[in-house]
Short mmCIF file of C-alpha atoms and ligand atoms in Angstrom, two decimals:
data_model
loop_
_atom_site.label_atom_id
_atom_site.label_comp_id
_atom_site.label_asym_id
_atom_site.label_seq_id
_atom_site.Cartn_x
_atom_site.Cartn_y
_atom_site.Cartn_z
CA MET L 1 36.62 -17.93 66.02
CA LYS L 2 37.27 -15.79 62.89
CA PHE L 3 40.50 -13.96 62.83
CA VAL L 4 41.79 -11.61 59.95
CA PHE L 5 45.89 -11.16 60.14
CA PHE L 6 46.26 -7.59 58.90
CA GLY L 7 49.41 -5.32 58.03
CA ALA L 8 51.84 -4.18 55.45
CA PRO L 9 53.83 -6.64 53.17
CA GLY L 10 56.45 -8.14 55.04
CA ALA L 11 54.69 -7.09 58.76
CA GLY L 12 54.92 -11.03 59.88
CA LYS L 13 51.32 -11.84 58.75
CA GLY L 14 52.15 -15.21 57.40
CA THR L 15 54.86 -16.17 60.17
CA MET L 16 52.33 -15.14 62.99
CA ALA L 17 49.42 -16.65 61.39
CA ALA L 18 51.15 -20.25 60.79
CA ARG L 19 52.02 -20.05 64.57
CA ALA L 20 48.49 -19.15 65.66
CA ALA L 21 47.16 -22.02 63.41
CA GLU L 22 49.12 -24.39 65.10
CA ALA L 23 48.61 -23.07 68.57
CA PHE L 24 44.63 -22.82 68.15
CA GLY L 25 43.98 -25.54 65.60
CA LEU L 26 42.28 -23.22 63.07
CA PRO L 27 42.97 -23.26 59.15
CA HIS L 28 45.45 -20.61 57.92
CA ILE L 29 44.03 -19.32 54.79
CA SER L 30 46.84 -17.01 52.96
CA THR L 31 45.29 -15.73 49.55
CA GLY L 32 49.08 -15.02 48.59
CA GLU L 33 49.97 -18.70 49.15
CA ILE L 34 46.71 -19.99 47.24
CA PHE L 35 48.02 -17.77 44.38
CA ARG L 36 51.58 -18.75 44.75
CA GLY L 37 50.62 -22.30 44.86
CA ALA L 38 48.45 -22.24 41.67
CA MET L 39 51.64 -20.32 39.87
CA ARG L 40 53.76 -23.39 41.10
CA GLU L 41 51.64 -25.74 39.51
CA GLY L 42 51.00 -23.79 36.40
CA THR L 43 46.94 -24.08 36.96
CA PRO L 44 44.74 -21.63 35.23
CA LEU L 45 44.32 -19.54 37.91
CA GLY L 46 48.04 -19.35 38.35
CA LEU L 47 48.73 -18.41 34.76
CA ARG L 48 46.00 -15.61 35.04
CA VAL L 49 47.70 -13.88 38.22
CA LYS L 50 51.14 -14.59 37.52
CA ALA L 51 51.91 -11.15 35.88
CA VAL L 52 50.02 -8.85 38.25
CA ILE L 53 51.63 -10.93 41.34
CA GLU L 54 54.94 -10.62 40.05
CA SER L 55 54.64 -6.93 39.47
CA GLY L 56 53.37 -6.11 43.05
CA GLY L 57 49.90 -5.24 41.75
CA LEU L 58 46.64 -6.61 43.37
CA VAL L 59 44.49 -9.29 41.74
CA SER L 60 40.99 -8.59 40.85
CA ASP L 61 38.42 -8.03 43.72
CA GLU L 62 36.15 -10.20 41.28
CA LEU L 63 38.21 -13.26 41.30
CA THR L 64 39.83 -12.85 44.82
CA ILE L 65 36.61 -12.76 46.71
CA GLY L 66 35.07 -15.54 44.89
CA LEU L 67 37.90 -17.86 45.77
CA VAL L 68 37.78 -16.82 49.49
CA ARG L 69 34.21 -17.43 49.56
CA GLU L 70 34.44 -20.99 48.12
CA ARG L 71 37.53 -21.62 50.55
CA LEU L 72 35.62 -20.53 53.55
CA ALA L 73 32.56 -22.77 52.64
CA LYS L 74 35.01 -25.84 53.05
CA PRO L 75 34.16 -28.08 56.13
CA ASP L 76 37.58 -27.32 57.99
CA ALA L 77 36.54 -23.62 58.20
CA ALA L 78 33.18 -23.93 60.02
CA LYS L 79 34.46 -23.75 63.44
CA GLY L 80 36.62 -20.53 62.48
CA TRP L 81 39.80 -19.46 60.70
CA LEU L 82 42.96 -17.37 60.19
CA LEU L 83 42.86 -15.16 57.03
CA ASP L 84 46.11 -13.80 56.02
CA GLY L 85 46.15 -11.15 53.20
CA PHE L 86 42.59 -10.80 52.57
CA PRO L 87 40.71 -8.43 52.99
CA ARG L 88 43.10 -5.79 51.16
CA THR L 89 40.39 -3.51 49.66
CA MET L 90 37.28 -1.94 50.80
CA ALA L 91 35.25 -4.07 48.28
CA GLN L 92 36.93 -7.18 49.80
CA ALA L 93 36.25 -6.03 53.27
CA GLU L 94 32.56 -5.35 52.63
CA ALA L 95 32.12 -8.85 50.96
CA LEU L 96 33.57 -10.61 53.66
CA VAL L 97 31.19 -9.15 56.09
CA SER L 98 28.34 -10.06 54.01
CA PHE L 99 29.17 -13.74 53.64
CA CYS L 100 31.06 -14.43 56.92
CA PRO L 101 31.93 -11.56 58.97
CA GLU L 102 35.27 -11.64 60.95
CA ASP L 103 35.26 -11.54 64.92
CA HIS L 104 38.82 -9.81 65.16
CA VAL L 105 41.46 -8.15 63.08
CA ILE L 106 44.88 -8.58 64.28
CA ASP L 107 46.77 -5.68 63.00
CA LEU L 108 50.33 -6.14 63.20
CA GLU L 109 51.98 -2.58 63.33
CA VAL L 110 55.53 -2.26 61.93
CA SER L 111 57.40 0.82 60.43
CA ASP L 112 58.51 0.72 56.92
CA ALA L 113 62.11 0.45 57.82
CA LYS L 114 61.20 -2.78 59.67
CA VAL L 115 59.39 -4.16 56.27
CA LEU L 116 62.14 -3.49 54.16
CA GLU L 117 64.78 -5.20 56.29
CA ARG L 118 62.21 -8.18 56.39
CA LEU L 119 61.46 -8.49 52.98
CA SER L 120 64.91 -8.05 51.60
CA GLY L 121 66.19 -11.23 53.67
CA ARG L 122 63.11 -13.47 53.09
CA ARG L 123 63.42 -16.84 51.53
CA MET L 124 60.30 -19.05 51.03
CA CYS L 125 60.02 -22.78 50.66
CA ARG L 126 58.94 -24.11 47.21
CA GLY L 127 57.50 -27.19 48.47
CA CYS L 128 55.46 -25.91 51.61
CA GLY L 129 55.23 -22.24 51.43
CA ARG L 130 56.86 -21.44 54.75
CA SER L 131 59.08 -18.45 54.87
CA PHE L 132 62.39 -17.98 56.56
CA HIS L 133 64.60 -14.87 56.83
CA THR L 134 68.58 -14.88 56.08
CA VAL L 135 69.09 -13.27 59.39
CA PHE L 136 66.10 -13.14 61.76
CA MET L 137 64.84 -16.49 60.97
CA PRO L 138 67.68 -18.71 59.01
CA PRO L 139 67.03 -22.26 58.15
CA LYS L 140 69.30 -24.99 59.77
CA LYS L 141 70.92 -25.73 56.50
CA PRO L 142 71.18 -22.93 54.08
CA ASP L 143 68.61 -22.89 51.24
CA VAL L 144 66.55 -25.82 52.69
CA CYS L 145 63.60 -25.91 54.32
CA ASP L 146 63.75 -27.21 57.96
CA ASP L 147 59.91 -28.77 57.58
CA CYS L 148 60.16 -30.52 54.16
CA GLY L 149 63.45 -30.19 52.88
CA GLY L 150 62.33 -28.19 49.95
CA GLU L 151 64.36 -25.39 48.02
CA LEU L 152 64.30 -22.17 49.62
CA TYR L 153 63.92 -19.20 46.91
CA ILE L 154 63.31 -15.48 46.73
CA ARG L 155 59.70 -14.26 45.66
CA ASN L 156 59.86 -12.59 42.46
CA ASP L 157 57.67 -10.06 44.29
CA ASP L 158 60.43 -9.01 46.70
CA SER L 159 62.49 -7.36 44.01
CA VAL L 160 62.92 -3.59 44.94
CA ASP L 161 60.19 -2.60 42.44
CA SER L 162 57.66 -4.83 43.17
CA VAL L 163 58.23 -3.99 47.06
CA ARG L 164 57.89 -0.22 46.18
CA THR L 165 54.48 -0.88 44.36
CA ARG L 166 53.24 -3.36 47.27
CA LEU L 167 53.84 -0.70 49.70
CA GLU L 168 52.21 1.91 47.69
CA ASN L 169 49.28 -0.31 47.15
CA TYR L 170 48.87 -0.94 50.71
CA ARG L 171 49.04 2.57 51.51
CA VAL L 172 46.50 3.63 49.26
CA GLN L 173 43.83 0.63 49.16
CA THR L 174 44.60 -1.51 52.06
CA SER L 175 45.37 1.08 55.13
CA PRO L 176 42.15 2.70 54.81
CA LEU L 177 40.54 -0.42 56.25
CA GLU L 178 42.08 0.22 59.55
CA ALA L 179 39.58 2.71 60.29
CA TYR L 180 36.67 0.75 58.67
CA TYR L 181 37.45 -2.06 61.43
CA ARG L 182 37.89 0.33 64.08
CA LYS L 183 34.36 1.68 63.37
CA ARG L 184 33.07 -2.20 63.43
CA GLY L 185 34.88 -2.62 66.84
CA THR L 186 36.97 -5.27 65.64
CA LEU L 187 40.59 -3.86 65.14
CA VAL L 188 43.03 -5.46 67.47
CA PRO L 189 46.41 -3.40 67.16
CA VAL L 190 49.49 -5.57 68.03
CA ASP L 191 53.04 -4.12 68.14
CA GLY L 192 54.99 -6.12 65.22
CA GLU L 193 58.37 -4.33 65.65
CA GLY L 194 60.10 -7.07 68.00
CA SER L 195 61.60 -10.25 67.28
CA ALA L 196 59.45 -13.12 66.00
CA ASP L 197 59.16 -14.76 69.32
CA GLU L 198 58.67 -11.44 71.01
CA VAL L 199 55.61 -10.80 68.80
CA TRP L 200 54.19 -14.13 69.21
CA SER L 201 54.41 -13.98 73.03
CA VAL L 202 52.31 -10.85 72.93
CA LEU L 203 50.19 -12.16 70.06
CA ARG L 204 49.19 -15.45 71.69
CA GLY L 205 48.16 -13.86 75.03
CA VAL L 206 45.93 -11.52 73.06
CA MET L 207 44.49 -14.26 71.21
CA GLU L 208 43.97 -16.46 74.18
CA ARG L 209 42.08 -13.58 75.94
CA LEU L 210 39.83 -13.06 72.79
CA ILE L 211 38.89 -16.79 72.41
CA ALA L 212 38.43 -16.93 76.09
CA GLY L 213 36.19 -13.89 76.09
CA GLU L 214 34.05 -15.24 73.53
CA LYS L 215 33.60 -18.46 75.07
CA ALA L 216 32.79 -16.86 78.55
P1 AP5 Z 1 50.80 -11.86 50.09
O1 AP5 Z 1 51.53 -13.16 50.29
O2 AP5 Z 1 49.57 -11.76 51.25
O3 AP5 Z 1 51.83 -10.70 50.35
P2 AP5 Z 1 51.89 -9.59 51.51
O4 AP5 Z 1 50.63 -9.11 51.96
O5 AP5 Z 1 52.65 -8.54 50.72
O6 AP5 Z 1 52.59 -10.19 52.60
P3 AP5 Z 1 53.72 -11.01 52.80
O7 AP5 Z 1 53.67 -12.23 52.34
O8 AP5 Z 1 55.01 -10.27 51.75
O9 AP5 Z 1 54.33 -10.52 54.23
P4 AP5 Z 1 53.98 -11.22 55.48
O10 AP5 Z 1 53.25 -10.14 56.32
O11 AP5 Z 1 53.13 -12.36 55.61
O12 AP5 Z 1 55.22 -11.53 56.06
P5 AP5 Z 1 56.20 -12.74 56.62
O13 AP5 Z 1 55.29 -13.27 57.93
O14 AP5 Z 1 56.32 -13.51 55.18
O15 AP5 Z 1 50.24 -11.58 48.79
C1 AP5 Z 1 51.15 -11.80 47.85
C2 AP5 Z 1 50.44 -10.81 46.38
O16 AP5 Z 1 49.27 -11.76 46.08
C3 AP5 Z 1 49.98 -9.81 46.89
O17 AP5 Z 1 50.98 -8.55 46.22
C4 AP5 Z 1 48.62 -9.31 45.48
O18 AP5 Z 1 49.37 -9.42 44.22
C5 AP5 Z 1 48.36 -11.05 45.60
N1 AP5 Z 1 47.17 -10.91 46.50
C6 AP5 Z 1 47.14 -11.77 48.00
N2 AP5 Z 1 45.99 -11.41 48.43
C7 AP5 Z 1 45.36 -10.63 47.84
C8 AP5 Z 1 44.06 -9.82 47.77
N3 AP5 Z 1 43.19 -10.31 48.91
N4 AP5 Z 1 43.59 -9.15 46.97
C9 AP5 Z 1 44.37 -8.90 45.71
N5 AP5 Z 1 45.58 -9.50 45.42
C10 AP5 Z 1 45.91 -10.28 46.47
O19 AP5 Z 1 57.52 -12.13 57.01
C11 AP5 Z 1 58.22 -11.38 56.18
C12 AP5 Z 1 59.76 -11.72 56.57
O20 AP5 Z 1 60.30 -11.29 57.93
C13 AP5 Z 1 60.02 -13.18 56.36
O21 AP5 Z 1 61.21 -13.55 56.13
C14 AP5 Z 1 59.75 -13.55 58.15
O22 AP5 Z 1 60.64 -14.73 58.27
C15 AP5 Z 1 60.57 -12.45 58.70
N6 AP5 Z 1 59.75 -12.11 59.80
C16 AP5 Z 1 58.29 -12.35 60.09
N7 AP5 Z 1 58.17 -11.73 61.52
C17 AP5 Z 1 59.49 -11.34 61.91
C18 AP5 Z 1 59.53 -10.75 63.20
N8 AP5 Z 1 58.93 -10.86 64.17
N9 AP5 Z 1 61.11 -10.50 63.25
C19 AP5 Z 1 61.92 -10.59 62.32
N10 AP5 Z 1 61.54 -11.20 61.32
C20 AP5 Z 1 60.35 -11.57 61.01
#
């Protein structure tokens, strides 16, 4: 089954998609993580997107759509996927429908206050990309990833200025997609305000029902 994880920056898309990938055996495809991986490795893609990402802007539709289209054509995505961070413009949503339409869009609903609280304490692993939070999801050892032992760092685009730009981009370019998906009948709102375990408990039940419904 094909799921899009949708929501504001810091809504918890990456955290929930990682849990869902493990629980349901689907590949977790995060455009943000693909770009960050390329930046870490200094590839031509990474060098091309670095400045725009660090300032909180959006990578061009052309580049992002081409990258997702290629990724979804890989064998592990044949039985379904969890897309995190894509689509985030109308052009991207329409492109996805044209080459691999989504079944459901999980819309994680959170307030701006929650977003700011979550992004200000986020720490990411340089090795595997897992995210932690200094208060809500602290690592067992300070600044060390529980999974791979990698160093934890603060994302450059979690600075106050970049977060402001990302929230503005979300309002202007991404949030109108809610109406688009509602009209397509694929939007599934999920309350994202609670703790990670509370949100996951609700989300897991929702996804189980959607998957069972499809198979029935
Ligand atoms: P991307 O990585 O997709 O960034 P984003 O959408 O801004 O989302 P975030 O990663 O900030 O947040 P999240 O919702 O995944 O939250 P998380 O789970 O980490 O993209 C980065 C950049 O790449 C973009 O700005 C853009 O430049 C570019 N890009 C990517 N896709 C693109 C596209 N399609 N088109 C163009 N450009 C694109 O959680 C946040 C924090 O809260 C963590 O610390 C976590 O531990 C904590 N947390 C999570 N859930 C909870 C909870 N329930 N309770 C308490 N804490 C929680």
